[in-house]
């Protein structure tokens, strides 16, 4: 019986946990994003204004228009897509924030029927 009461108590503590989201702090600024491609760690920077996101990676620059849905969600539209796949907008959602970073989830905002919707997560660190 004690074990059952302890389990119920522990479950009640975890169900009350709410992650922090101060999304307004991350609407604009310069950020770093670390990622892995084919087993190799890479890093990219991006600068976001209220209206644009400019990505700097592998010696390239890529720009997107930002359309905010609410303080924690926005959609990115490539300004000069180079392929059909790049024409698909990307839905971004800030899941949690800290004093210097945020965890986000992203996926294609539109997808074809029968195509699985794949969501990925990442962490962006504010550097300016």
XYZ file of N, CA and C in Angstrom:
384
model
N 0.823 -1.200 0.000
C 0.000 0.000 0.000
C 0.868 1.266 0.000
N 1.964 1.236 0.787
C 2.857 2.398 0.820
C 3.463 2.660 -0.553
N 3.822 1.590 -1.235
C 4.418 1.740 -2.563
C 3.423 2.388 -3.520
N 2.175 2.021 -3.422
C 1.142 2.595 -4.275
C 0.945 4.079 -3.975
N 0.948 4.442 -2.692
C 0.820 5.851 -2.314
C 2.030 6.659 -2.773
N 3.232 6.077 -2.643
C 4.441 6.762 -3.099
C 4.411 6.971 -4.609
N 3.981 5.947 -5.337
C 3.873 6.063 -6.790
C 2.863 7.146 -7.179
N 1.724 7.179 -6.512
C 0.710 8.200 -6.797
C 1.255 9.597 -6.504
N 2.014 9.740 -5.426
C 2.605 11.028 -5.075
C 3.610 11.469 -6.140
N 4.488 10.573 -6.557
C 5.487 10.903 -7.576
C 4.838 11.272 -8.907
N 3.800 10.551 -9.288
C 3.085 10.880 -10.523
C 2.428 12.245 -10.440
N 1.910 12.595 -9.278
C 1.273 13.905 -9.139
C 2.293 15.030 -9.259
N 3.537 14.796 -8.810
C 4.574 15.814 -8.939
C 4.960 16.040 -10.391
N 5.103 14.970 -11.151
C 5.511 15.114 -12.544
C 4.394 15.676 -13.404
N 3.160 15.429 -13.069
C 2.055 15.936 -13.878
C 1.864 17.436 -13.688
N 2.433 18.006 -12.618
C 2.306 19.436 -12.361
C 3.424 20.239 -13.015
N 4.414 19.558 -13.542
C 5.554 20.244 -14.147
C 5.134 20.925 -15.443
N 5.491 22.204 -15.570
C 5.193 22.944 -16.789
C 6.489 23.589 -17.282
N 6.806 23.367 -18.537
C 8.039 23.917 -19.082
C 7.892 25.415 -19.317
N 9.009 26.114 -19.216
C 9.045 27.560 -19.387
C 9.068 27.915 -20.864
N 8.296 28.927 -21.235
C 8.309 29.406 -22.620
C 8.194 30.926 -22.615
N 9.347 31.589 -22.685
C 9.389 33.036 -22.847
C 9.747 33.313 -24.300
N 8.845 32.982 -25.177
C 9.116 33.008 -26.619
C 9.434 34.394 -27.157
N 8.860 35.433 -26.576
C 9.104 36.790 -27.075
C 10.587 37.143 -27.026
N 11.329 36.553 -26.082
C 12.765 36.805 -25.964
C 13.539 36.278 -27.169
N 12.921 35.406 -27.965
C 13.613 34.738 -29.066
C 13.009 35.032 -30.442
N 12.163 36.038 -30.531
C 11.589 36.385 -31.835
C 12.626 36.985 -32.760
N 13.582 37.699 -32.201
C 14.637 38.314 -33.010
C 15.986 38.059 -32.353
N 17.036 38.162 -33.148
C 18.378 38.003 -32.616
C 19.245 37.160 -33.532
N 20.461 36.887 -33.059
C 21.398 36.029 -33.770
C 21.577 34.766 -32.947
N 21.536 33.622 -33.617
C 21.526 32.333 -32.936
C 22.522 31.364 -33.570
N 22.901 30.341 -32.796
C 23.714 29.244 -33.298
C 22.909 27.963 -33.173
N 23.022 27.120 -34.174
C 22.315 25.850 -34.209
C 23.328 24.765 -34.571
N 23.511 23.765 -33.709
C 24.413 22.653 -33.979
C 23.608 21.490 -34.539
N 24.163 20.815 -35.541
C 23.456 19.701 -36.167
C 24.452 18.665 -36.666
N 23.961 17.508 -37.042
C 24.807 16.411 -37.514
C 24.362 16.007 -38.910
N 25.327 15.906 -39.830
C 25.067 15.443 -41.194
C 26.020 14.288 -41.472
N 25.458 13.126 -41.769
C 26.260 11.934 -42.066
C 27.312 11.665 -40.989
N 26.912 11.831 -39.733
C 27.813 11.542 -38.622
C 28.802 12.644 -38.292
N 28.775 13.741 -39.027
C 29.695 14.853 -38.791
C 28.956 16.005 -38.119
N 29.493 16.488 -36.991
C 28.896 17.625 -36.291
C 29.192 18.908 -37.042
N 28.177 19.726 -37.191
C 28.312 21.013 -37.872
C 27.601 22.075 -37.051
N 27.892 23.323 -37.372
C 27.269 24.439 -36.690
C 26.869 25.482 -37.725
N 25.744 26.116 -37.506
C 25.270 27.171 -38.395
C 24.776 28.334 -37.545
N 24.855 29.518 -38.093
C 24.309 30.701 -37.437
C 23.138 31.208 -38.250
N 22.209 31.839 -37.569
C 21.125 32.508 -38.283
C 20.727 33.764 -37.540
N 20.306 34.740 -38.317
C 19.835 36.005 -37.767
C 18.366 36.129 -38.121
N 17.543 36.393 -37.112
C 16.109 36.507 -37.347
C 15.628 37.883 -36.920
N 14.893 38.514 -37.829
C 14.186 39.751 -37.527
C 12.703 39.389 -37.433
N 11.880 40.365 -37.201
C 10.436 40.088 -37.160
C 9.943 39.487 -38.475
N 10.626 39.825 -39.589
C 10.116 39.431 -40.903
C 10.995 38.437 -41.672
N 12.298 38.371 -41.339
C 13.203 37.516 -42.112
C 14.089 36.660 -41.213
N 14.532 35.538 -41.771
C 15.535 34.690 -41.142
C 16.629 34.457 -42.176
N 17.854 34.809 -41.812
C 18.990 34.656 -42.723
C 19.913 33.607 -42.116
N 20.108 32.506 -42.837
C 20.917 31.390 -42.354
C 22.295 31.423 -42.994
N 23.314 31.147 -42.179
C 24.700 31.089 -42.636
C 25.241 29.704 -42.292
N 25.517 28.877 -43.302
C 26.006 27.518 -43.064
C 26.861 27.059 -44.240
N 27.907 26.314 -43.940
C 28.806 25.756 -44.957
C 29.231 26.792 -46.003
N 29.475 28.014 -45.576
C 29.895 29.065 -46.504
C 28.778 29.600 -47.375
N 27.531 29.230 -47.083
C 26.383 29.671 -47.883
C 25.489 30.579 -47.045
N 24.694 31.367 -47.742
C 23.687 32.207 -47.100
C 22.336 31.852 -47.700
N 21.338 31.693 -46.853
C 20.003 31.313 -47.295
C 18.994 32.161 -46.532
N 18.026 32.716 -47.212
C 17.056 33.608 -46.566
C 15.640 33.086 -46.686
N 14.874 33.332 -45.634
C 13.465 32.944 -45.599
C 12.645 34.093 -45.034
N 11.405 34.144 -45.451
C 10.460 35.087 -44.856
C 9.818 34.399 -43.664
N 9.632 35.159 -42.585
C 9.053 34.629 -41.352
C 7.627 35.140 -41.218
N 6.691 34.234 -41.014
C 5.289 34.611 -40.740
C 4.935 34.036 -39.374
N 4.747 34.919 -38.396
C 4.450 34.488 -37.029
C 2.983 34.100 -36.899
N 2.726 32.956 -36.297
C 1.372 32.485 -36.006
C 0.957 33.002 -34.633
N 1.856 32.880 -33.680
C 1.692 33.414 -32.331
C 3.097 33.635 -31.781
N 3.248 33.963 -30.509
C 4.568 34.263 -29.956
C 5.529 33.081 -30.011
N 5.019 31.863 -30.075
C 5.877 30.671 -30.021
C 5.904 29.854 -31.314
N 5.159 30.265 -32.339
C 5.126 29.502 -33.585
C 5.217 30.419 -34.794
N 5.952 29.945 -35.793
C 6.062 30.698 -37.036
C 6.298 29.738 -38.197
N 6.145 30.270 -39.392
C 6.360 29.487 -40.605
C 7.437 30.193 -41.420
N 8.391 29.406 -41.944
C 9.456 29.932 -42.788
C 9.161 29.611 -44.250
N 9.274 30.622 -45.104
C 9.082 30.478 -46.546
C 10.388 30.883 -47.223
N 11.042 29.977 -47.922
C 12.299 30.290 -48.625
C 12.040 31.402 -49.633
N 12.932 32.374 -49.669
C 12.777 33.491 -50.594
C 13.165 33.074 -52.008
N 14.245 32.340 -52.171
C 14.690 31.882 -53.491
C 14.888 30.369 -53.480
N 13.801 29.607 -53.484
C 13.959 28.144 -53.460
C 14.659 27.647 -54.720
N 15.564 26.688 -54.526
C 16.331 26.148 -55.651
C 15.803 24.788 -56.108
N 14.801 24.278 -55.408
C 14.210 22.990 -55.787
C 12.744 22.982 -55.370
N 12.029 21.985 -55.821
C 10.623 21.844 -55.445
C 10.508 21.613 -53.946
N 11.432 20.811 -53.394
C 11.408 20.525 -51.958
C 11.605 21.791 -51.131
N 12.419 22.713 -51.595
C 12.659 23.955 -50.859
C 11.473 24.905 -50.906
N 10.519 24.656 -51.797
C 9.317 25.494 -51.863
C 8.374 25.213 -50.701
N 8.511 24.036 -50.065
C 7.643 23.693 -48.932
C 7.984 24.562 -47.731
N 7.001 25.250 -47.160
C 7.257 26.046 -45.958
C 7.550 25.124 -44.765
N 8.276 25.658 -43.793
C 8.644 24.916 -42.587
C 7.950 25.550 -41.386
N 7.219 24.726 -40.636
C 6.542 25.173 -39.416
C 7.492 24.980 -38.246
N 7.732 26.044 -37.496
C 8.631 26.024 -36.340
C 7.819 26.308 -35.081
N 8.118 25.559 -34.021
C 7.420 25.760 -32.749
C 8.445 25.748 -31.626
N 8.485 26.825 -30.844
C 9.364 26.898 -29.678
C 8.689 26.114 -28.551
N 9.367 25.087 -28.058
C 8.801 24.219 -27.030
C 9.146 24.681 -25.618
N 10.418 25.017 -25.394
C 10.865 25.485 -24.083
C 11.932 26.549 -24.295
N 12.141 27.375 -23.278
C 13.181 28.390 -23.330
C 13.981 28.366 -22.034
N 15.232 28.838 -22.135
C 16.063 29.082 -20.957
C 16.492 30.535 -21.046
N 17.455 30.928 -20.226
C 17.922 32.316 -20.289
C 18.786 32.585 -21.517
N 19.269 31.522 -22.209
C 20.148 31.755 -23.354
C 19.850 30.871 -24.568
N 18.809 30.038 -24.495
C 18.520 29.135 -25.614
C 17.048 28.753 -25.641
N 16.672 28.111 -26.738
C 15.328 27.550 -26.808
C 15.360 26.217 -27.542
N 14.459 25.352 -27.140
C 14.281 24.063 -27.801
C 13.098 24.213 -28.735
N 13.255 23.715 -29.959
C 12.197 23.878 -30.938
C 11.914 22.569 -31.661
N 10.776 22.558 -32.305
C 10.344 21.427 -33.124
C 10.020 22.000 -34.495
N 10.379 21.256 -35.548
C 10.067 21.761 -36.878
C 9.649 20.626 -37.793
N 8.836 20.982 -38.771
C 8.331 20.026 -39.752
C 7.855 20.805 -40.967
N 7.721 20.100 -42.089
C 7.129 20.745 -43.260
C 5.722 21.194 -42.901
N 5.355 22.391 -43.333
C 4.035 22.920 -43.025
C 2.966 22.303 -43.921
N 3.376 21.778 -45.058
C 2.443 21.105 -45.962
C 3.094 19.811 -46.414
N 2.282 18.817 -46.647
C 2.836 17.559 -47.121
C 1.820 16.863 -48.001
N 2.304 15.985 -48.855
C 1.448 15.269 -49.789
C 0.705 14.140 -49.089
N -0.451 13.827 -49.603
C -1.248 12.743 -49.044
C -0.439 11.448 -49.082
N -0.446 10.727 -47.969
C 0.290 9.485 -47.874
C 1.733 9.662 -47.453
N 2.213 10.896 -47.475
C 3.584 11.167 -47.055
C 3.618 11.271 -45.529
N 4.525 10.556 -44.865
C 4.580 10.663 -43.405
C 5.065 12.038 -42.982
N 4.453 12.569 -41.944
C 4.876 13.880 -41.449
C 5.989 13.657 -40.434
N 7.165 14.115 -40.762
C 8.347 13.922 -39.937
C 8.633 15.201 -39.162
N 8.725 15.093 -37.833
C 9.059 16.237 -36.990
C 10.443 16.014 -36.407
N 11.200 17.075 -36.358
C 12.546 17.048 -35.796
C 12.622 18.081 -34.680
N 13.584 17.890 -33.773
C 13.802 18.843 -32.680
C 15.220 19.366 -32.740
N 15.412 20.531 -32.158
C 16.732 21.120 -32.095
C 16.800 22.152 -30.983
N 18.005 22.667 -30.773
C 18.234 23.709 -29.770
C 18.960 24.848 -30.456
N 18.458 26.053 -30.262
C 19.106 27.265 -30.772
C 19.640 28.063 -29.584
N 20.877 28.498 -29.698
C 21.520 29.264 -28.645
C 21.639 30.704 -29.089
N 21.131 31.621 -28.273
C 21.179 33.044 -28.634
C 22.588 33.563 -28.404
N 23.193 34.127 -29.454
C 24.547 34.657 -29.327
C 24.585 36.179 -29.407
N 23.454 36.793 -29.759
C 23.374 38.264 -29.787
C 21.932 38.688 -29.804
